[in-house]
Short mmCIF file of C-alpha atoms in Angstrom, two decimals:
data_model
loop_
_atom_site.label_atom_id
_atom_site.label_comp_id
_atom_site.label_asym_id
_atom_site.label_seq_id
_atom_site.Cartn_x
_atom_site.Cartn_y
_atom_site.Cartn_z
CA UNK A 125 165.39 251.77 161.23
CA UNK A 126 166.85 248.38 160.38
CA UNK A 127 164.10 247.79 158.13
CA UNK A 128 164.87 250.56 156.15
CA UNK A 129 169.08 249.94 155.98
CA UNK A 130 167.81 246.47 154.56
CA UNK A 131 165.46 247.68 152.14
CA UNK A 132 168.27 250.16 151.44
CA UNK A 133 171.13 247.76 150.70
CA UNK A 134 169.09 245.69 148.62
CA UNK A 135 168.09 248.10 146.78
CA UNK A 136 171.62 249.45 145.66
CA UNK A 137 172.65 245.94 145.53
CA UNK A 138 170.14 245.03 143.00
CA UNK A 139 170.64 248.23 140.54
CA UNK A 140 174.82 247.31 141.02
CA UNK A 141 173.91 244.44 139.63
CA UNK A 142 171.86 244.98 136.67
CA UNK A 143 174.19 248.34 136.26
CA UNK A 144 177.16 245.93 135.85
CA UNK A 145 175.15 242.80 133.88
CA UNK A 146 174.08 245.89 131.42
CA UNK A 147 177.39 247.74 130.90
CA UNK A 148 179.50 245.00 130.84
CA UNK A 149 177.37 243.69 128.15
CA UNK A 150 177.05 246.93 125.84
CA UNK A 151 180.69 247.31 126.05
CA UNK A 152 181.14 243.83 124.87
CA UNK A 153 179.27 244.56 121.66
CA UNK A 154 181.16 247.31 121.17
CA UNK A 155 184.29 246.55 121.57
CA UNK A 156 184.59 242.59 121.89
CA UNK A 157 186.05 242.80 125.22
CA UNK A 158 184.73 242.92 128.56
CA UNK A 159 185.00 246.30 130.27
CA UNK A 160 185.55 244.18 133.85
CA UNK A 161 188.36 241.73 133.00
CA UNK A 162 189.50 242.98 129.85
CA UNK A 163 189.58 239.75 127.81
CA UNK A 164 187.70 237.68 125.42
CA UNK A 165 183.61 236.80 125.94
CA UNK A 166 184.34 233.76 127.97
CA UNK A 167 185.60 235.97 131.04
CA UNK A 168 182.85 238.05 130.67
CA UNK A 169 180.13 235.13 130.46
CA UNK A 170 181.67 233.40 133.30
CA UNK A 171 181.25 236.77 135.26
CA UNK A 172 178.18 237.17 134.29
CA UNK A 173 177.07 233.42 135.66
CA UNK A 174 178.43 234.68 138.70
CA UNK A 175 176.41 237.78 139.31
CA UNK A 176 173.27 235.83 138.15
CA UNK A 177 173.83 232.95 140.54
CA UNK A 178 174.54 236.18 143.72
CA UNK A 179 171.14 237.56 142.76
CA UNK A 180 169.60 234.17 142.62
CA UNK A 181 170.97 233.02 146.05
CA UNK A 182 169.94 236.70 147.78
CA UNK A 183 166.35 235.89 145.83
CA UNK A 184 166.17 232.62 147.30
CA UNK A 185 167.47 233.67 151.07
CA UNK A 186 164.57 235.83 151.13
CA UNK A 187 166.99 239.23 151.11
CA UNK A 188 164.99 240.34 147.99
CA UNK A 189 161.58 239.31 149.04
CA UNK A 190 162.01 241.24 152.80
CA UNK A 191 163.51 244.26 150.71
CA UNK A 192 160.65 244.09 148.28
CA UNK A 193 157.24 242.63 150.28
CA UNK A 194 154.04 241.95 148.31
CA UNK A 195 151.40 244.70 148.70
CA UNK A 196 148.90 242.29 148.33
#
């Protein structure tokens, strides 16, 4: 069962962040704001630095890879 809640919290965590990384990013182009802070690029670059650097640590802690295991 743990296994599973893992796999499963990875998971959402993974497609919250691309959801985020993508909308945040459309709704710059479209408007010239960021739809999470409200202001200029900068903020939104910044937060988008930050949500990379989340995914990178979780990638690097081995949370993705035990969510995700080679099939080979």
């Amino acid at each position: 069962m743990k296994e599973v809640e893992t796999y499963a919290r990875a998971t959402g965590l993974r497609f919250l962040i691309l959801e985020t990384l993508f909308e945040s990013r459309d709704f710059y182009f479209k408007t010239g704001f960021s739809k999470l802070f409200d202001e200029p690029l900068s903020a939104d670059v910044e937060h988008r630095e930050a949500i990379l650097i989340l995914y990178k640590d979780l990638e690097y802690s081995g949370k993705i890879e035990e969510a995700y295991p080679d099939d080979d």
